[in-house]
């Protein structure tokens, strides 16, 4: 756990939607990064949300989570939050608490490690009990 992990999921990060829910998150890195340098995994109450059921909303644009590796020109700025929208059955209930686990893997392209000079993996997994708004 790093010093910025506590800011990844805010108290009001979870929202119920008619088809599922949404989770707002912030990066735990000290610099802005393009979405192509990120991977996300989400689970609710221990149930993983499949990537094909999620979209990411950043800078007013919506993309399938599976498209993130190709999004080299779409950045998550350190002062902004991105939102993962997801479909689930049944949809989240407003006022109900859920255990939200978000794994955020970052691969800063300017820190290369190992004999193959691969980008560093800066991974964080945060679990919080959040009430859906």
Short mmCIF file of N, CA, C and O in Angstrom, two decimals, residues 34-40 51 56 63-74 105 107:
data_model
loop_
_atom_site.label_atom_id
_atom_site.label_comp_id
_atom_site.label_asym_id
_atom_site.label_seq_id
_atom_site.Cartn_x
_atom_site.Cartn_y
_atom_site.Cartn_z
N UNK A 34 -1.53 8.16 -19.41
CA UNK A 34 -2.57 7.80 -20.38
C UNK A 34 -3.26 6.49 -19.96
O UNK A 34 -2.68 5.66 -19.24
N UNK A 35 -4.49 6.32 -20.40
CA UNK A 35 -5.23 5.09 -20.06
C UNK A 35 -4.53 3.84 -20.59
O UNK A 35 -4.69 2.76 -20.03
N UNK A 36 -3.73 3.99 -21.63
CA UNK A 36 -3.01 2.84 -22.18
C UNK A 36 -2.00 2.27 -21.19
O UNK A 36 -1.54 1.14 -21.36
N UNK A 37 -1.67 3.01 -20.15
CA UNK A 37 -0.71 2.57 -19.14
C UNK A 37 -1.41 2.04 -17.89
O UNK A 37 -0.79 1.91 -16.83
N UNK A 38 -2.70 1.73 -18.00
CA UNK A 38 -3.49 1.30 -16.84
C UNK A 38 -4.27 0.04 -17.14
O UNK A 38 -4.68 -0.20 -18.28
N UNK A 39 -4.48 -0.73 -16.10
CA UNK A 39 -5.42 -1.85 -16.13
C UNK A 39 -6.25 -1.77 -14.86
O UNK A 39 -5.73 -1.42 -13.79
N UNK A 40 -7.54 -2.10 -14.97
CA UNK A 40 -8.42 -2.07 -13.80
C UNK A 40 -9.16 -3.40 -13.67
O UNK A 40 -9.48 -4.04 -14.66
N UNK A 51 -14.64 -7.61 -17.48
CA UNK A 51 -14.24 -6.42 -18.25
C UNK A 51 -15.24 -6.05 -19.33
O UNK A 51 -15.47 -4.86 -19.58
N UNK A 56 -15.22 2.80 -19.14
CA UNK A 56 -14.52 3.82 -18.36
C UNK A 56 -14.87 5.18 -18.94
O UNK A 56 -14.89 5.37 -20.15
N UNK A 63 -15.39 4.77 -22.97
CA UNK A 63 -14.73 3.71 -23.73
C UNK A 63 -14.98 2.36 -23.06
O UNK A 63 -15.08 2.29 -21.83
N UNK A 64 -15.00 1.28 -23.84
CA UNK A 64 -15.00 -0.04 -23.21
C UNK A 64 -13.68 -0.22 -22.44
O UNK A 64 -12.62 0.21 -22.92
N UNK A 65 -13.73 -0.83 -21.28
CA UNK A 65 -12.51 -1.07 -20.50
C UNK A 65 -11.50 -1.86 -21.33
O UNK A 65 -10.29 -1.63 -21.25
N UNK A 66 -12.00 -2.77 -22.15
CA UNK A 66 -11.10 -3.59 -22.97
C UNK A 66 -10.33 -2.77 -24.00
O UNK A 66 -9.33 -3.24 -24.54
N UNK A 67 -10.74 -1.52 -24.27
CA UNK A 67 -10.04 -0.66 -25.23
C UNK A 67 -8.91 0.13 -24.60
O UNK A 67 -8.14 0.80 -25.31
N UNK A 68 -8.75 0.07 -23.27
CA UNK A 68 -7.77 0.90 -22.59
C UNK A 68 -6.34 0.75 -23.12
O UNK A 68 -5.64 1.76 -23.25
N UNK A 69 -5.86 -0.45 -23.48
CA UNK A 69 -4.48 -0.55 -23.97
C UNK A 69 -4.19 0.32 -25.20
O UNK A 69 -3.05 0.72 -25.42
N UNK A 70 -5.19 0.64 -25.99
CA UNK A 70 -4.98 1.45 -27.18
C UNK A 70 -5.23 2.94 -26.99
O UNK A 70 -5.06 3.72 -27.92
N UNK A 71 -5.60 3.36 -25.79
CA UNK A 71 -5.96 4.76 -25.56
C UNK A 71 -4.75 5.59 -25.14
O UNK A 71 -4.66 6.09 -24.01
N UNK A 72 -3.83 5.77 -26.07
CA UNK A 72 -2.57 6.47 -25.76
C UNK A 72 -2.75 7.99 -25.66
O UNK A 72 -1.92 8.66 -25.03
N UNK A 73 -3.81 8.51 -26.22
CA UNK A 73 -4.03 9.96 -26.20
C UNK A 73 -5.07 10.39 -25.17
O UNK A 73 -5.41 11.58 -25.11
N UNK A 74 -5.60 9.46 -24.38
CA UNK A 74 -6.61 9.79 -23.36
C UNK A 74 -5.95 9.64 -22.00
O UNK A 74 -5.57 8.54 -21.60
N UNK A 105 -3.65 -1.23 -11.78
CA UNK A 105 -2.27 -1.48 -12.18
C UNK A 105 -1.83 -0.37 -13.11
O UNK A 105 -2.51 -0.08 -14.10
N UNK A 107 1.50 1.24 -15.36
CA UNK A 107 2.76 0.90 -16.01
C UNK A 107 3.40 2.19 -16.55
O UNK A 107 3.27 2.50 -17.73
#
